């Protein structure tokens, strides 16, 4: 199944992104800063017979939600033009908050650095399409056997803060403190991250919803960066993202400041 996203001047129809049913959904989401170039490459890949996939822009909310919620899906970070390894490392660290990540790039990169950042594979775009397709299929077989990332379930749906649902799910599913840099790059543009001030504001807007479920998000400032963790209200860290919290107590985002010097398709179906 080849599904293509073309550049748009109007918003995509609402309600069209959902998890696979009966194995019919895309298995690979190609996330790209340049959709047109990725679509052309995806057409060549399609002729080699890869798994079902979809092309989405970096920052596309519906693509992100699909990656977060559909089990066994691979995020393929495609960079049609050579980019510095440091830039790719930032994107890998951001995308891995949603799903396992593979990287496809035409340039010479430090593969070890990308793998250390969390990539499951690094592919050369100049390799024969049949070989790339085979590698993607191998990655998907491995993912089916490997334990999947945590899918947070924070009790009641996030109805009053619908645009915040993705951020909430990431917070609930986190197994370790979340770095502001990863969140800012994930929620920003390919070349410009979301501002720290905007990220803090988005987290703070989640406070009433978290409080109704007995949770609070604590922000720790250290070495010029924020990290975020969920805690039971007035208690220990929220360690089990699969178990809903129901205690309707308190509210607010707490700020703990460390002392100085401490340290190819338009819609997914």
Short mmCIF file of C-alpha atoms in Angstrom, two decimals:
data_model
loop_
_atom_site.label_atom_id
_atom_site.label_comp_id
_atom_site.label_asym_id
_atom_site.label_seq_id
_atom_site.Cartn_x
_atom_site.Cartn_y
_atom_site.Cartn_z
CA UNK A 1 0.00 0.00 0.00
CA UNK A 2 1.57 3.26 -1.12
CA UNK A 3 0.19 6.34 0.58
CA UNK A 4 1.36 9.84 -0.21
CA UNK A 5 1.10 13.18 1.51
CA UNK A 6 1.23 16.11 -0.87
CA UNK A 7 1.89 19.70 0.30
CA UNK A 8 -1.32 21.30 1.55
CA UNK A 9 -2.72 24.78 1.76
CA UNK A 10 -5.74 23.70 3.84
CA UNK A 11 -5.97 21.67 7.00
CA UNK A 12 -6.34 17.90 6.79
CA UNK A 13 -9.82 16.50 7.49
CA UNK A 14 -10.35 15.83 11.16
CA UNK A 15 -10.83 12.38 12.60
CA UNK A 16 -8.94 10.50 9.87
CA UNK A 17 -5.93 9.30 11.86
CA UNK A 18 -6.42 6.13 13.84
CA UNK A 19 -4.60 2.99 14.87
CA UNK A 20 -4.47 0.00 12.52
CA UNK A 21 -7.44 -2.30 12.41
CA UNK A 22 -6.77 -5.89 11.61
CA UNK A 23 -3.25 -5.06 10.51
CA UNK A 24 -4.49 -2.67 7.80
CA UNK A 25 -2.73 0.47 8.99
CA UNK A 26 0.72 1.70 8.00
CA UNK A 27 3.63 -0.05 9.70
CA UNK A 28 6.19 2.64 8.88
CA UNK A 29 5.67 6.38 9.28
CA UNK A 30 8.24 8.32 7.26
CA UNK A 31 8.80 11.62 9.08
CA UNK A 32 10.46 14.20 6.87
CA UNK A 33 11.29 17.92 6.80
CA UNK A 34 10.87 17.77 3.00
CA UNK A 35 7.73 15.84 2.09
CA UNK A 36 8.04 16.24 -1.69
CA UNK A 37 11.52 14.68 -1.77
CA UNK A 38 10.46 11.90 0.61
CA UNK A 39 7.40 11.08 -1.48
CA UNK A 40 9.57 10.65 -4.60
CA UNK A 41 11.88 8.31 -2.67
CA UNK A 42 8.90 6.48 -1.15
CA UNK A 43 7.52 5.74 -4.62
CA UNK A 44 10.76 4.00 -5.54
CA UNK A 45 10.71 2.09 -2.26
CA UNK A 46 7.16 1.00 -2.91
CA UNK A 47 8.18 -0.78 -6.07
CA UNK A 48 10.61 -2.83 -3.97
CA UNK A 49 7.71 -4.06 -1.87
CA UNK A 50 8.27 -2.60 1.61
CA UNK A 51 5.64 -2.75 4.35
CA UNK A 52 2.73 -0.35 4.42
CA UNK A 53 3.90 3.15 5.16
CA UNK A 54 2.87 6.80 5.21
CA UNK A 55 4.79 10.07 4.76
CA UNK A 56 4.18 12.88 7.23
CA UNK A 57 5.82 16.23 7.85
CA UNK A 58 7.97 16.79 10.90
CA UNK A 59 5.69 18.22 13.57
CA UNK A 60 2.49 16.78 12.08
CA UNK A 61 0.18 16.21 15.06
CA UNK A 62 -1.79 13.36 13.53
CA UNK A 63 1.32 11.52 12.46
CA UNK A 64 2.75 11.90 15.96
CA UNK A 65 -0.42 10.61 17.57
CA UNK A 66 -0.45 7.59 15.26
CA UNK A 67 3.16 6.75 16.14
CA UNK A 68 2.38 7.11 19.83
CA UNK A 69 -0.76 5.00 19.86
CA UNK A 70 -0.27 2.29 17.21
CA UNK A 71 1.82 -0.61 18.56
CA UNK A 72 4.60 -2.10 16.45
CA UNK A 73 4.99 0.96 14.18
CA UNK A 74 8.42 2.23 13.11
CA UNK A 75 9.24 5.93 12.71
CA UNK A 76 11.59 6.39 9.76
CA UNK A 77 13.36 9.75 9.96
CA UNK A 78 14.11 10.64 6.34
CA UNK A 79 16.55 13.42 5.51
CA UNK A 80 16.64 13.84 1.70
CA UNK A 81 19.68 16.13 1.90
CA UNK A 82 22.87 15.62 3.94
CA UNK A 83 22.65 17.11 7.42
CA UNK A 84 25.11 17.31 10.31
CA UNK A 85 25.12 14.36 12.67
CA UNK A 86 24.36 16.65 15.63
CA UNK A 87 21.14 17.78 13.94
CA UNK A 88 20.05 14.20 13.32
CA UNK A 89 20.87 13.21 16.89
CA UNK A 90 18.48 15.89 18.18
CA UNK A 91 15.68 14.61 15.94
CA UNK A 92 16.27 10.98 16.89
CA UNK A 93 16.15 11.83 20.59
CA UNK A 94 12.88 13.66 20.01
CA UNK A 95 11.15 11.03 17.85
CA UNK A 96 12.09 8.18 20.17
CA UNK A 97 9.59 9.65 22.64
CA UNK A 98 6.89 8.40 20.26
CA UNK A 99 8.15 5.14 18.75
CA UNK A 100 11.30 3.24 17.72
CA UNK A 101 13.25 5.29 15.17
CA UNK A 102 15.32 4.39 12.11
CA UNK A 103 17.23 7.02 10.11
CA UNK A 104 17.62 7.32 6.34
CA UNK A 105 20.18 9.83 5.08
CA UNK A 106 22.24 10.28 1.89
CA UNK A 107 25.26 11.81 3.59
CA UNK A 108 28.15 10.54 5.67
CA UNK A 109 27.10 10.52 9.32
CA UNK A 110 28.38 9.15 12.60
CA UNK A 111 26.25 6.02 12.81
CA UNK A 112 27.50 5.25 16.30
CA UNK A 113 26.25 8.63 17.55
CA UNK A 114 22.80 8.06 16.02
CA UNK A 115 22.55 4.57 17.49
CA UNK A 116 23.65 5.89 20.87
CA UNK A 117 20.92 8.55 20.63
CA UNK A 118 18.33 5.78 20.33
CA UNK A 119 18.05 4.89 16.63
CA UNK A 120 17.42 1.21 15.91
CA UNK A 121 19.01 1.42 12.46
CA UNK A 122 20.79 3.86 10.14
CA UNK A 123 20.11 3.47 6.42
CA UNK A 124 21.90 5.03 3.47
CA UNK A 125 19.41 6.51 1.01
CA UNK A 126 21.80 5.74 -1.87
CA UNK A 127 21.56 1.99 -1.20
CA UNK A 128 19.43 -0.09 -3.56
CA UNK A 129 15.74 0.21 -2.71
CA UNK A 130 15.39 -3.57 -2.40
CA UNK A 131 18.10 -3.65 0.28
CA UNK A 132 16.51 -0.76 2.20
CA UNK A 133 13.11 -2.47 2.06
CA UNK A 134 14.64 -5.68 3.39
CA UNK A 135 16.30 -3.82 6.26
CA UNK A 136 13.01 -2.12 7.17
CA UNK A 137 11.24 -5.46 7.19
CA UNK A 138 13.97 -6.87 9.44
CA UNK A 139 13.54 -3.93 11.82
CA UNK A 140 9.79 -4.57 11.98
CA UNK A 141 10.35 -8.26 12.73
CA UNK A 142 12.66 -7.27 15.58
CA UNK A 143 10.14 -4.77 16.91
CA UNK A 144 7.42 -7.41 16.99
CA UNK A 145 9.61 -9.52 19.29
CA UNK A 146 10.98 -6.68 21.43
CA UNK A 147 9.00 -5.19 24.33
CA UNK A 148 7.12 -2.11 23.18
CA UNK A 149 7.46 1.37 24.71
CA UNK A 150 5.10 2.33 27.50
CA UNK A 151 1.74 3.63 26.33
CA UNK A 152 0.54 5.91 29.06
CA UNK A 153 -3.08 5.69 30.17
CA UNK A 154 -3.81 8.56 32.48
CA UNK A 155 -7.34 7.64 33.52
CA UNK A 156 -10.00 9.86 31.96
CA UNK A 157 -9.59 11.22 28.39
CA UNK A 158 -8.12 14.68 27.97
CA UNK A 159 -11.27 16.32 26.61
CA UNK A 160 -10.81 19.91 27.80
CA UNK A 161 -7.23 19.98 26.46
CA UNK A 162 -7.52 18.09 23.20
CA UNK A 163 -4.47 19.75 21.61
CA UNK A 164 -2.46 18.68 24.65
CA UNK A 165 -3.25 14.97 24.39
CA UNK A 166 0.06 14.02 22.80
CA UNK A 167 2.11 15.83 25.44
CA UNK A 168 0.07 14.20 28.20
CA UNK A 169 0.60 10.73 26.74
CA UNK A 170 4.35 11.31 26.53
CA UNK A 171 4.46 12.43 30.16
CA UNK A 172 2.40 9.45 31.32
CA UNK A 173 4.47 6.97 29.35
CA UNK A 174 7.90 8.27 30.34
CA UNK A 175 10.11 5.79 32.19
CA UNK A 176 12.67 8.45 33.12
CA UNK A 177 12.72 12.25 33.46
CA UNK A 178 11.91 14.01 30.19
CA UNK A 179 14.45 16.51 28.92
CA UNK A 180 13.08 19.83 27.69
CA UNK A 181 15.39 19.75 24.67
CA UNK A 182 13.81 16.53 23.34
CA UNK A 183 10.28 17.87 23.84
CA UNK A 184 11.11 21.26 22.32
CA UNK A 185 12.52 19.69 19.15
CA UNK A 186 9.66 17.22 18.86
CA UNK A 187 7.00 19.92 19.15
CA UNK A 188 8.83 22.55 17.10
CA UNK A 189 9.85 22.95 13.47
CA UNK A 190 12.63 20.89 11.82
CA UNK A 191 15.07 23.79 12.09
CA UNK A 192 13.72 25.61 15.14
CA UNK A 193 12.60 24.07 18.43
CA UNK A 194 9.64 25.25 20.45
CA UNK A 195 10.71 27.91 22.94
CA UNK A 196 11.28 26.83 26.51
CA UNK A 197 8.74 29.40 27.65
CA UNK A 198 6.08 27.91 25.36
CA UNK A 199 6.85 24.37 26.52
CA UNK A 200 6.57 25.38 30.17
CA UNK A 201 3.22 27.02 29.45
CA UNK A 202 1.91 23.87 27.77
CA UNK A 203 2.93 21.72 30.71
CA UNK A 204 1.34 24.14 33.16
CA UNK A 205 -1.95 24.00 31.25
CA UNK A 206 -2.07 20.27 31.98
CA UNK A 207 -2.00 20.85 35.74
CA UNK A 208 -5.79 20.85 36.38
CA UNK A 209 -6.28 17.64 34.43
CA UNK A 210 -3.38 15.91 36.16
CA UNK A 211 -4.59 17.06 39.57
CA UNK A 212 -8.00 15.49 39.03
CA UNK A 213 -6.18 12.19 38.67
CA UNK A 214 -3.96 12.63 41.70
CA UNK A 215 -0.85 13.61 39.74
CA UNK A 216 1.42 16.59 39.40
CA UNK A 217 4.23 17.43 36.98
CA UNK A 218 7.42 18.59 38.66
CA UNK A 219 9.90 20.69 36.76
CA UNK A 220 13.52 20.42 37.77
CA UNK A 221 15.90 23.12 36.51
CA UNK A 222 19.50 22.03 36.28
CA UNK A 223 22.47 23.07 34.15
CA UNK A 224 20.30 25.46 32.17
CA UNK A 225 17.74 22.81 31.16
CA UNK A 226 14.38 21.61 32.45
CA UNK A 227 13.41 18.02 33.11
CA UNK A 228 9.83 16.93 33.76
CA UNK A 229 8.54 14.01 35.84
CA UNK A 230 5.09 12.98 37.00
CA UNK A 231 4.54 12.36 40.69
CA UNK A 232 1.68 11.33 42.90
CA UNK A 233 0.43 14.48 44.55
CA UNK A 234 2.70 15.09 47.52
CA UNK A 235 4.21 11.67 47.06
CA UNK A 236 6.62 9.50 45.06
CA UNK A 237 7.23 9.47 41.35
CA UNK A 238 4.52 8.03 39.12
CA UNK A 239 6.21 4.73 38.24
CA UNK A 240 3.48 2.72 36.57
CA UNK A 241 2.11 4.44 33.42
CA UNK A 242 -0.16 1.47 32.69
CA UNK A 243 -2.13 1.96 35.94
CA UNK A 244 -4.55 4.90 35.93
CA UNK A 245 -4.41 7.34 38.80
CA UNK A 246 -7.80 8.29 40.19
CA UNK A 247 -7.26 10.30 43.38
CA UNK A 248 -8.96 13.71 42.81
CA UNK A 249 -6.58 15.77 44.90
CA UNK A 250 -4.75 19.09 44.56
CA UNK A 251 -3.49 20.87 41.48
CA UNK A 252 -0.56 22.68 39.97
CA UNK A 253 2.83 22.21 38.41
CA UNK A 254 5.58 22.29 41.01
CA UNK A 255 8.95 23.82 40.24
CA UNK A 256 12.00 22.35 41.98
CA UNK A 257 15.05 24.51 41.24
CA UNK A 258 18.45 22.95 41.83
CA UNK A 259 20.99 25.13 43.63
CA UNK A 260 23.58 26.96 41.46
CA UNK A 261 26.42 24.75 40.32
CA UNK A 262 24.52 21.46 40.82
CA UNK A 263 24.46 20.20 38.17
CA UNK A 264 2.89 7.67 0.93
CA UNK A 265 -0.69 9.02 2.32
CA UNK A 266 -2.39 12.15 3.52
CA UNK A 267 -4.40 10.28 6.16
CA UNK A 268 -3.39 7.28 8.22
CA UNK A 269 -5.93 4.50 7.89
#
